[in-house]
Coordinates of C-alpha atoms in Angstrom, one line a residue:
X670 CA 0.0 0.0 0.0
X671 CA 2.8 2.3 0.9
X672 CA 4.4 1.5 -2.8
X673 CA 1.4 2.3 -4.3
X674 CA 1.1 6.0 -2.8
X675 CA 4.7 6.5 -3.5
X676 CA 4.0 5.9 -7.2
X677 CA 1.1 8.2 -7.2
X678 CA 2.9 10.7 -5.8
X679 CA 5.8 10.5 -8.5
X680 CA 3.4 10.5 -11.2
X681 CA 1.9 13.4 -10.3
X682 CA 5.1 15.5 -9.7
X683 CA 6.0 14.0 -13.2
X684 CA 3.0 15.1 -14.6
X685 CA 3.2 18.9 -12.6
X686 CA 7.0 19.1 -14.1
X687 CA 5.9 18.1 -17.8
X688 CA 2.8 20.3 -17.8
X689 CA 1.2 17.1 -19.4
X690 CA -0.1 13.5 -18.8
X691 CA 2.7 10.6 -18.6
X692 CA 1.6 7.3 -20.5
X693 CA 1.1 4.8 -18.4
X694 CA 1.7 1.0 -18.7
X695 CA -0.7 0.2 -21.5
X696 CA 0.2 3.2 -23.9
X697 CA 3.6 2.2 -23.3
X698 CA 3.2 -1.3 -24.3
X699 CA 1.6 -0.3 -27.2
X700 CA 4.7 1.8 -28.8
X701 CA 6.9 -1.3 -27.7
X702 CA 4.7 -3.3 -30.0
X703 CA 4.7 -1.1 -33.1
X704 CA 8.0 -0.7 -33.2
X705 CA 8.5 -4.2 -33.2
X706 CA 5.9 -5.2 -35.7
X707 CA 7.9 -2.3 -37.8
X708 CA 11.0 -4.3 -37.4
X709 CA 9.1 -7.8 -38.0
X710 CA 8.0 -6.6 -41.5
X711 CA 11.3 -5.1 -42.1
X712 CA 12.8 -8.6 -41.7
X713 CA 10.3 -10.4 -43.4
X714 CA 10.7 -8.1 -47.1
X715 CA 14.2 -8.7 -46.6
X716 CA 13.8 -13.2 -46.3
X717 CA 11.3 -12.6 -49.1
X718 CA 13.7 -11.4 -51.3
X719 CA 16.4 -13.5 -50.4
X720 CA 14.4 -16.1 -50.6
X721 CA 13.3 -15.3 -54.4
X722 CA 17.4 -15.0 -55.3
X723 CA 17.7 -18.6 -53.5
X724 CA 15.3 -20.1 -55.4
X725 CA 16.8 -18.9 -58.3
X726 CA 20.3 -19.8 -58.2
X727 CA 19.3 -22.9 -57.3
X728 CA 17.6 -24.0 -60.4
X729 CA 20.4 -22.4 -61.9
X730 CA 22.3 -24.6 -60.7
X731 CA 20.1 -27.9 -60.5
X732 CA 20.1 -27.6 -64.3
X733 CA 24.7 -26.8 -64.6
X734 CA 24.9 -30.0 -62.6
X735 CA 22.8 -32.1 -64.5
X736 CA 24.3 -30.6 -67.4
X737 CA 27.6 -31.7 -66.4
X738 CA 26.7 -35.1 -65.2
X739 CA 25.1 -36.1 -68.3
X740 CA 28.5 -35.0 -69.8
X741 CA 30.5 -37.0 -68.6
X742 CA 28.2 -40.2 -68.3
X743 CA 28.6 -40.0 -72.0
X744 CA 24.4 -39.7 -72.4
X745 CA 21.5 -38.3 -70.9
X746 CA 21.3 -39.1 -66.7
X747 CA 17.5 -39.2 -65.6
X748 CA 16.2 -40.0 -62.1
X749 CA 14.5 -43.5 -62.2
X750 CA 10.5 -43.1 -62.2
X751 CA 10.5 -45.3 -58.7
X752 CA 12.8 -42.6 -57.2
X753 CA 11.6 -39.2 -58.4
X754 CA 8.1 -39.1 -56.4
X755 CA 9.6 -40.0 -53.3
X756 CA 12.6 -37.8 -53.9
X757 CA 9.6 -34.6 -54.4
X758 CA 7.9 -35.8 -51.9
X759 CA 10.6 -35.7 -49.4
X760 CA 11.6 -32.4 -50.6
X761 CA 7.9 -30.8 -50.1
X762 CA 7.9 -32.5 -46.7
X763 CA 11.7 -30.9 -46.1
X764 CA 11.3 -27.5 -47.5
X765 CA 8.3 -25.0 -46.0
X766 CA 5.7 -23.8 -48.3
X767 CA 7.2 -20.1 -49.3
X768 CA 5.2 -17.1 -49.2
X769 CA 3.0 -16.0 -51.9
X770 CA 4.8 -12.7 -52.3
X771 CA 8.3 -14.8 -52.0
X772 CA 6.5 -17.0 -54.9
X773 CA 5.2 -14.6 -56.9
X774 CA 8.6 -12.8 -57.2
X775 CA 10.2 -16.3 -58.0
X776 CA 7.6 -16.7 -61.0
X777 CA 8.1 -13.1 -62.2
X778 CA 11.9 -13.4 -62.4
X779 CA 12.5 -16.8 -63.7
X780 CA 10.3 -16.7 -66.4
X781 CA 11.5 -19.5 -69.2
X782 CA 13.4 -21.2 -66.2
X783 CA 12.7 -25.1 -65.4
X784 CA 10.0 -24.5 -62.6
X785 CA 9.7 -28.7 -62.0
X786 CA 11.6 -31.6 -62.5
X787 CA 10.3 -32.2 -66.1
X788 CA 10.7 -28.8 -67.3
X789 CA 14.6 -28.7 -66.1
X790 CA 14.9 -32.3 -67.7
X791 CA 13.4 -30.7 -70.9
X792 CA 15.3 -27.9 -70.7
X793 CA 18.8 -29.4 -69.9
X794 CA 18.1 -31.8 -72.9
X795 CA 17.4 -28.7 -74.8
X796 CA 20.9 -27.0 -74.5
X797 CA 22.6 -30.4 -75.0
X798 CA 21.1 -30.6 -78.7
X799 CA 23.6 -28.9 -80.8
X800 CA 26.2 -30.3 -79.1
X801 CA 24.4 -34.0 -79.9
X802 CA 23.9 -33.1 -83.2
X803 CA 27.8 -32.2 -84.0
X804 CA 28.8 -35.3 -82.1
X805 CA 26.5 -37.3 -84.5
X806 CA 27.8 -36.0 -87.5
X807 CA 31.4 -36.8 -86.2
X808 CA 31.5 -40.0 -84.3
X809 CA 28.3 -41.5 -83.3
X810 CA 25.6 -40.7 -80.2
X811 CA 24.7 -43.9 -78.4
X812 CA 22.0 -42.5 -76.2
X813 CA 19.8 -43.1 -79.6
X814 CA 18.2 -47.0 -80.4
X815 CA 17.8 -46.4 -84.0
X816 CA 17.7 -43.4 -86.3
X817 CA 17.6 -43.1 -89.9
X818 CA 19.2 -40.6 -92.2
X819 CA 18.8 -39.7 -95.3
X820 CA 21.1 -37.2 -97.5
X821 CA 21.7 -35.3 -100.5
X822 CA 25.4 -34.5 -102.0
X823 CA 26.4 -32.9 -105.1
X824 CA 29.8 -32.3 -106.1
X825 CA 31.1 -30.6 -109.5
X826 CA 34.8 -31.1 -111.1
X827 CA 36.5 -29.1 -113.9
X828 CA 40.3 -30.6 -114.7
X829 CA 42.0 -28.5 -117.7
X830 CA 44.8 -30.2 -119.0
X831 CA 47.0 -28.1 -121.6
X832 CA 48.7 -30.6 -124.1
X833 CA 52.0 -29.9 -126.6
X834 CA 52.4 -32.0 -129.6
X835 CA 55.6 -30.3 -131.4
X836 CA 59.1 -29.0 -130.3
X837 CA 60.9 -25.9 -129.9
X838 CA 63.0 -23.8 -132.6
X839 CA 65.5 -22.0 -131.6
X840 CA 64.4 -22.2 -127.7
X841 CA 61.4 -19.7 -128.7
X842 CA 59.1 -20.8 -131.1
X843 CA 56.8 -23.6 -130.8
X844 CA 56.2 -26.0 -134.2
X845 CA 53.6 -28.5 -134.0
X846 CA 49.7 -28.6 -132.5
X847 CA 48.9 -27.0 -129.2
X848 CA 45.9 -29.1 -127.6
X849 CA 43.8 -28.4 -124.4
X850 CA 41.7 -30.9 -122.9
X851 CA 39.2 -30.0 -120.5
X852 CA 37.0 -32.9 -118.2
X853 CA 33.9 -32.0 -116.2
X854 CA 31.9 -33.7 -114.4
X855 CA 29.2 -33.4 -111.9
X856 CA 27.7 -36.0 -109.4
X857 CA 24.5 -36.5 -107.2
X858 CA 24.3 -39.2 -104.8
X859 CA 21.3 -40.5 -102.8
X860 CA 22.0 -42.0 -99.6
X861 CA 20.0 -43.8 -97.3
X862 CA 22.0 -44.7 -93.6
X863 CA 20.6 -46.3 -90.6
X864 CA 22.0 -46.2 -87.3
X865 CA 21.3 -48.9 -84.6
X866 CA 22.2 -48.6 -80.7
X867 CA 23.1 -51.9 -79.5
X868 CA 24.3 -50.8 -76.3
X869 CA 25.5 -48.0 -74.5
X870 CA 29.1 -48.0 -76.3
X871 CA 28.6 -49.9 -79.3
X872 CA 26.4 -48.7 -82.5
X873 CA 26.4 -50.7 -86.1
X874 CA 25.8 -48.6 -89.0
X875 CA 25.0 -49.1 -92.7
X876 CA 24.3 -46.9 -96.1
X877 CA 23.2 -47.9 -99.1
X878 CA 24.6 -44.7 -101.9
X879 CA 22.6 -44.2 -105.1
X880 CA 25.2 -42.7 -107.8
X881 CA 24.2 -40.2 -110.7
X882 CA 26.6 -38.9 -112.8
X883 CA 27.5 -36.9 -116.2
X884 CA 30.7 -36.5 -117.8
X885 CA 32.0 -34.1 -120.3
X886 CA 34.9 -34.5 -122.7
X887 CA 36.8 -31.7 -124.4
X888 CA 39.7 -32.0 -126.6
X889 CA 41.4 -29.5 -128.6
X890 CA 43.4 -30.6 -131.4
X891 CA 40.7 -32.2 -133.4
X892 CA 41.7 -33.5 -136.6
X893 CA 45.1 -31.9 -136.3
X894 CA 44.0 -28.4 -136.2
X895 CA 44.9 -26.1 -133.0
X896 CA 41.1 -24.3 -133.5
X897 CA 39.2 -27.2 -133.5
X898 CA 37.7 -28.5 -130.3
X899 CA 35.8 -32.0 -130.3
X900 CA 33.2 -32.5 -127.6
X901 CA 31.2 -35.5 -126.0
X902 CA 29.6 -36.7 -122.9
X903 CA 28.9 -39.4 -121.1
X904 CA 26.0 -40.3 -118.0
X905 CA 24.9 -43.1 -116.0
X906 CA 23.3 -43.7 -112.8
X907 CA 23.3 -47.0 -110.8
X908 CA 23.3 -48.4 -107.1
X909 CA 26.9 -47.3 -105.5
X910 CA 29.4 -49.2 -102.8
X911 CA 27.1 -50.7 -99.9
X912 CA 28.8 -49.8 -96.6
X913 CA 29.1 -51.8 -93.5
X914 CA 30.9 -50.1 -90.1
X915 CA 30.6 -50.0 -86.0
X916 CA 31.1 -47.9 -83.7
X917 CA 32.6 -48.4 -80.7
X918 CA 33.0 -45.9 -77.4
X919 CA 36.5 -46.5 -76.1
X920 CA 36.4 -43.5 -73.8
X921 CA 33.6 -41.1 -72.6
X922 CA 34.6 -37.3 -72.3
X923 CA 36.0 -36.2 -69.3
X924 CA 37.5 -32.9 -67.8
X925 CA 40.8 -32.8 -69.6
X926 CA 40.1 -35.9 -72.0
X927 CA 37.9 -35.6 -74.8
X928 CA 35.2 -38.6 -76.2
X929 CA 36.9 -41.1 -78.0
X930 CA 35.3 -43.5 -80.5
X931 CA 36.7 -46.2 -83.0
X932 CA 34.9 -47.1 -86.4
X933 CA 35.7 -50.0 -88.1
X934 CA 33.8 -51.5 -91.0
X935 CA 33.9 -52.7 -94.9
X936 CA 32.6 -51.7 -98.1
X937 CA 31.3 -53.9 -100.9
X938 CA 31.9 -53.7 -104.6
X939 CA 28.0 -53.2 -105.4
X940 CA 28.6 -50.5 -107.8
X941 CA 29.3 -50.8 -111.4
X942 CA 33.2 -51.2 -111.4
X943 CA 35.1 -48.7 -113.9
X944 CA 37.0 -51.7 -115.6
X945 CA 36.0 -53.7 -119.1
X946 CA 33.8 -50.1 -119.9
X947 CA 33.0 -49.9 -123.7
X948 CA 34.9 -47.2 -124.6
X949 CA 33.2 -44.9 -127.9
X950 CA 36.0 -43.9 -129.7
X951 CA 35.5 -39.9 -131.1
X952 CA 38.6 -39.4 -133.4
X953 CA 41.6 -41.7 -134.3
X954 CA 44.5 -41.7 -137.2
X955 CA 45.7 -43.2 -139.9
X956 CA 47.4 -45.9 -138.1
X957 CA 44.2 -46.7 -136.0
X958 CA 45.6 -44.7 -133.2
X959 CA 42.9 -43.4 -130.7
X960 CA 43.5 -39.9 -129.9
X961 CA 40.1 -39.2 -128.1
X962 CA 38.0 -42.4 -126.8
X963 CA 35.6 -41.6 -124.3
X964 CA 33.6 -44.4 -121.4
X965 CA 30.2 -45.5 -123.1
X966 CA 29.3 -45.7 -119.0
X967 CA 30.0 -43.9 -115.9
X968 CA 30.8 -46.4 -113.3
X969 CA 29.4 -46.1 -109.9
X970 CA 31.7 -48.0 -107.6
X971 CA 35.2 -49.0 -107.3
X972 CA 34.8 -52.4 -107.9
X973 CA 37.1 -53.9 -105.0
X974 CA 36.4 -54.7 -101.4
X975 CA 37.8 -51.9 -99.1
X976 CA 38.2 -52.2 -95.0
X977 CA 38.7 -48.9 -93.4
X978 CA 39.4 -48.5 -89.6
X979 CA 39.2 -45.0 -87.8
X980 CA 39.7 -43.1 -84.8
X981 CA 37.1 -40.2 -84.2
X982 CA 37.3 -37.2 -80.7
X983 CA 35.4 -35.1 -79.8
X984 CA 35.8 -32.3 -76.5
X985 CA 33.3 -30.1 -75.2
X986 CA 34.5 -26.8 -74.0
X987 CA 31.7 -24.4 -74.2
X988 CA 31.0 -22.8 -76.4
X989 CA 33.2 -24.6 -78.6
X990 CA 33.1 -28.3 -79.8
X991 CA 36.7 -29.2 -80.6
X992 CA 37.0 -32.5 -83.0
X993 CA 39.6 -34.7 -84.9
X994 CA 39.6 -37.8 -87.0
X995 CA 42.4 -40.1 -88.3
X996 CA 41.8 -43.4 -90.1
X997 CA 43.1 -45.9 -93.2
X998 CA 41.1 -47.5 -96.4
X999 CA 42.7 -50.6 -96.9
X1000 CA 41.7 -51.9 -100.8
X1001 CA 41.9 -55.6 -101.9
X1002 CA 43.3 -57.0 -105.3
X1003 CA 40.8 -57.9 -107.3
X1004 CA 40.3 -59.2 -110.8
X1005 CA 38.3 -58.4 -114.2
X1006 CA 37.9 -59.7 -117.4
X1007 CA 39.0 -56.5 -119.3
X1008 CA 41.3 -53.7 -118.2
X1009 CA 42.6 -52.2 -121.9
X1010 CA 40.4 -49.4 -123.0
X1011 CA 40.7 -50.5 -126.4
X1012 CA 37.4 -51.5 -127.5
X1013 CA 38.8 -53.5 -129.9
X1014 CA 40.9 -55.5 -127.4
X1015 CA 40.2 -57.7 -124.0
X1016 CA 42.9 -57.6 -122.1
X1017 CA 41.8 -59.4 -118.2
X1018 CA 44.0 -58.5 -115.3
X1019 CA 44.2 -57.4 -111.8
X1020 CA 43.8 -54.1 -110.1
X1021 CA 45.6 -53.1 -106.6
X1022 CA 43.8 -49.8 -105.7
X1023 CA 46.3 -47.6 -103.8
X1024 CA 45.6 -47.6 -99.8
X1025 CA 44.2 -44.2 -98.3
X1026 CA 45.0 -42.3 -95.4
X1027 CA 42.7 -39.6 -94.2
X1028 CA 42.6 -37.1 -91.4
X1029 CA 40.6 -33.9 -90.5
X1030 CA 40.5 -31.6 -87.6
X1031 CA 37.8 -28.8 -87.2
X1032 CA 35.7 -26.8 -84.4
X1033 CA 31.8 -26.4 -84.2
X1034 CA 30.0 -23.1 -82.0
X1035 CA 26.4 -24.1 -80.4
X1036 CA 24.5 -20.7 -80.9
X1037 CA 21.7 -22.0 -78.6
X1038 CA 20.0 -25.1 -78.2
X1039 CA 18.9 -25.8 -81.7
X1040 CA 22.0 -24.1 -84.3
X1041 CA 25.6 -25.1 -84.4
X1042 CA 28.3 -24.2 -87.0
X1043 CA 31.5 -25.8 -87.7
X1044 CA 34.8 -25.2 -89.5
X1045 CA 36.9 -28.1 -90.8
X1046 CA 39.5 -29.4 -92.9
X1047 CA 39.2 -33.4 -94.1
X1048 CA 42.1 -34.2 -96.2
X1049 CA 42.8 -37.5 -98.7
X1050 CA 45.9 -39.1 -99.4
X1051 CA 46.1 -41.8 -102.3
X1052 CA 49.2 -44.1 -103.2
X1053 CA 49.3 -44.9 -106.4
X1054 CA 47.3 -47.9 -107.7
X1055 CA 48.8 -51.2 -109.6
X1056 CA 47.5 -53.2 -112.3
X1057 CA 49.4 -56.5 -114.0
X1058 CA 47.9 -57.9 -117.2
X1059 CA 47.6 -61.9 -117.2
X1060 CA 51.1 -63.6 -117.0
X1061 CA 52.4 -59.7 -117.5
X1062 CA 54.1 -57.5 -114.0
X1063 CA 52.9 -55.1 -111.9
X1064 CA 52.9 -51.9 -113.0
X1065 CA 52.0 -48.1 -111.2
X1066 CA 49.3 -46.1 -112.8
X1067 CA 51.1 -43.0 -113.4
X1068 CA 48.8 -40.3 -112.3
X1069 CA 46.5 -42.1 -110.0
X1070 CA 48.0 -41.5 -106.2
X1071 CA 46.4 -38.4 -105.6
X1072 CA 46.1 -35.3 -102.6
X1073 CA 42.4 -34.1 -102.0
X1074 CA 42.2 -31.1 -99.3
X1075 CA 39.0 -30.1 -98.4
X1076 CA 37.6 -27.1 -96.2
X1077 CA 34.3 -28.1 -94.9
X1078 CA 31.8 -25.0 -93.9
X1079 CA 28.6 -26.5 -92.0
X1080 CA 25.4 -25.8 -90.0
X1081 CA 23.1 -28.4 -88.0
X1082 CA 19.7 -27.0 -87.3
X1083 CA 17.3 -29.5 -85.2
X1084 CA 13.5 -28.7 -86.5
X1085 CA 12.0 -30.5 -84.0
X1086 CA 12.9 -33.5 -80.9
X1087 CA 13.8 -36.1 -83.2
X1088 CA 15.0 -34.4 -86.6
X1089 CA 18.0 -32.3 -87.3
X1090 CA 19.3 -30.6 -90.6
X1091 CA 22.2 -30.8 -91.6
X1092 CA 23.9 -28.8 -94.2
X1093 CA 28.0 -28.5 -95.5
X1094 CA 29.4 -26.9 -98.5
X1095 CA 33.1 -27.9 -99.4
X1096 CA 35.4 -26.2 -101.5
X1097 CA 38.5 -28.1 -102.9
X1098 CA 42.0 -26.4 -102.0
X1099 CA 43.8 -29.3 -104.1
X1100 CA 43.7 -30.4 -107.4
X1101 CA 42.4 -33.8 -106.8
X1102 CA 39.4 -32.6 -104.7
X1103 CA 35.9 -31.4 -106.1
X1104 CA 35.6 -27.8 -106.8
X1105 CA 33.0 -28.1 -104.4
X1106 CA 30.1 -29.9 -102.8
X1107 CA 27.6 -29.4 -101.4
X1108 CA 25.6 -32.0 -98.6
X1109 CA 22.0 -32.1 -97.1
X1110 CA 21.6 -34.3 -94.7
X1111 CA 18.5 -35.5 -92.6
X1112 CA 18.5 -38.0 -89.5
X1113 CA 15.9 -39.0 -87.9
X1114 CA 15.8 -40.6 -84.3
X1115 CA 13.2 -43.0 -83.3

């Protein structure tokens, strides 16, 4: 009791020194709880927000990781169907529902973002596609059970050859014919390649080639004058060399090692060989000598069994796509009835194809998820070939070994989940390649 008149009496002399009325407990109380609700709100704008950026780096990174898992597993990692409920399921029973402003802000920010676990999957597979396409065109994807593929080339060759028939007088003048002779010829082919998965490192291949092709033939000289030019083509079409090969995955990419794949396979002699060809003969002499003959045909094959073995990489490192091939076309010795181009002659033999050796090296850019480009250089080398007449010797074909650089320009461009087209001009920086070429190419995965 004596407490409580002690406070009355302070209050009042409080209130007499202020000139006003002092709070008392409950006004007090009140201010204490504004403030704090002030402070409350304060802290809960600022977890919103942070929450938002959380959210979002972590998708962000969800999708990096399964990007680089998938990498280096060689094919595309999914979470088995048995796990993934019970995986969201734990993770809604972990993580508390956020706040529908916290949400809200999420959705506004990280709009086109993977919001689930099928949209990241989709996405993720989305930003892998160019670099699946490239690696298809260069080695071999063995995430895919079968595709198909079907494709378009065209290549165009123009060989001027100047020819002297004559000598020199007095180190300056030139007596006798002065010849050119000028070949052109232009190609289509039609091939149809399938592509089976039989497991997770090992794919078997085969193409079937469809061969068009027209020849022309000028030679100057004609009939012994220097003006006159003779002319005449030739054309044919046919079924080309069938193709058999696997690939196999020795070693899937890895930080500092890139995907390595070996191709082995055989090619048969389906095609119309070039050899026992009924030659139409344009212009000869006196003494029966030909001086221009040209194929009645165009063959469409090489006529021999070949076995060709090859060693194919390929290294991510974003947002390039670095690859390299090696390999070796091994031909067999084979025999025909006719090799003389003499139509008045049969002269049977055999033929000894000179071996190849081919390399190439090049880089491809992924724009974004569906466009790549690549820049590359394939190159050819021939040995010189061998024929040997019945009972005769071997003898080199002068003029057959051969050099064929090629730099490759090309674009993939997937139109939809399962197809991709693929386009490549190549212009010939040799002799012995094609002026240029041009390839359309269209696989389909099943």
């Amino acid at each position: 009791m004596a407490a409580l008149v002690s406070l009355g009496l302070f209050t009042h002399r409080a209130m007499a020194q202020d000139g006003q009325p002092t709070p008392g407990p409950a006004g007090q109380h009140d201010a204490d709880s504004e403030e704090q609700m002030q402070a409350l709100l304060s802290q809960l704008e600022a977890l919103k927000a942070s929450y938002a950026q959380e959210v979002r780096r972590l998708r962000e990174l969800d999708m990096q990781v399964q990007a680089l898992q998938s990498r280096l597993g060689g094919r595309v990692a999914a979470m088995p169907a048995a796990q993934a409920p019970a995986a969201q399921a734990a993770a809604a029973v972990a993580a508390p529902s956020p706040p529908a402003d916290a949400v809200a802000a999420g959705n506004v920010e990280s709009a086109g973002q993977a919001g689930t676990a099928q949209e990241a999957e989709q996405a993720r597979s989305q930003a892998l596609r160019s670099v699946e396409d490239v690696k298809q065109q260069q080695s071999a994807l063995f995430n895919r059970r079968l595709s198909v593929e079907a494709g378009l080339s065209y290549a165009r060759y123009d060989r001027k050859q100047l020819t002297l028939n004559g000598f020199l007088a007095l180190d300056a003048i030139f007596l006798g014919n002065i010849g050119i002779e000028n070949v052109e010829s232009d190609s289509a082919t039609l091939s149809l390649a399938a592509r089976w998965g039989l497991t997770p490192r090992l794919t078997l291949n085969a193409e079937v080639p469809w061969i068009e092709r027209k020849t022309v033939y000028q030679k100057g000289g004609a009939g012994g004058s220097a003006a006159a030019i003779a002319q005449e083509s030739s054309s044919g079409g046919g079924l080309g060399d069938m193709s058999l090969s696997a690939n196999v995955k020795l070693f899937a990419e890895r930080e500092r090692w890139p995907e390595t794949v070996l191709t082995a396979g055989i090619t048969a002699p389906t095609g119309r060989e070039p050899y026992g060809v009924d030659w139409k003969v344009i212009e000869r002499d006196d003494d029966d000598f030909i001086r221009f003959a040209v194929p009645g045909r165009q063959p469409t094959g090489n006529g021999v069994w070949q076995a060709n073995v090859g060693l194919s990489m390929v290294k991510t490192a974003d947002p390039a796509i670095l690859f390299a091939n090696v390999g070796y076309i091994y031909s067999r010795r084979a025999s025909f009835d006719d090799l003389d181009s003499n139509p008045d002659t049969i002269n049977p033999g055999d033929v000894k194809l000179g071996n190849v050796f081919y390399a190439g090296a090049g880089l491809a850019f992924a724009f974004n998820e569906r466009t790549s480009l690549s820049l590359s250089y394939s190159g050819r080398f021939s040995a010189r070939a061998k024929t040997r007449y019945r009972g005769g010797e071997w003898m080199k074909v002068i003029g057959s070994d051969g050099n064929a650089g090629t730099l490759n320009l090309g674009m993939t461009y997937a139109i939809n989940r399962r197809a991709t087209l693929v386009t490549q001009l190549g212009v010939g920086l040799s002799p012995d390649a094609p002026d240029f070429s041009l390839t359309f190419k269209l696989p389909y995965a099943f």
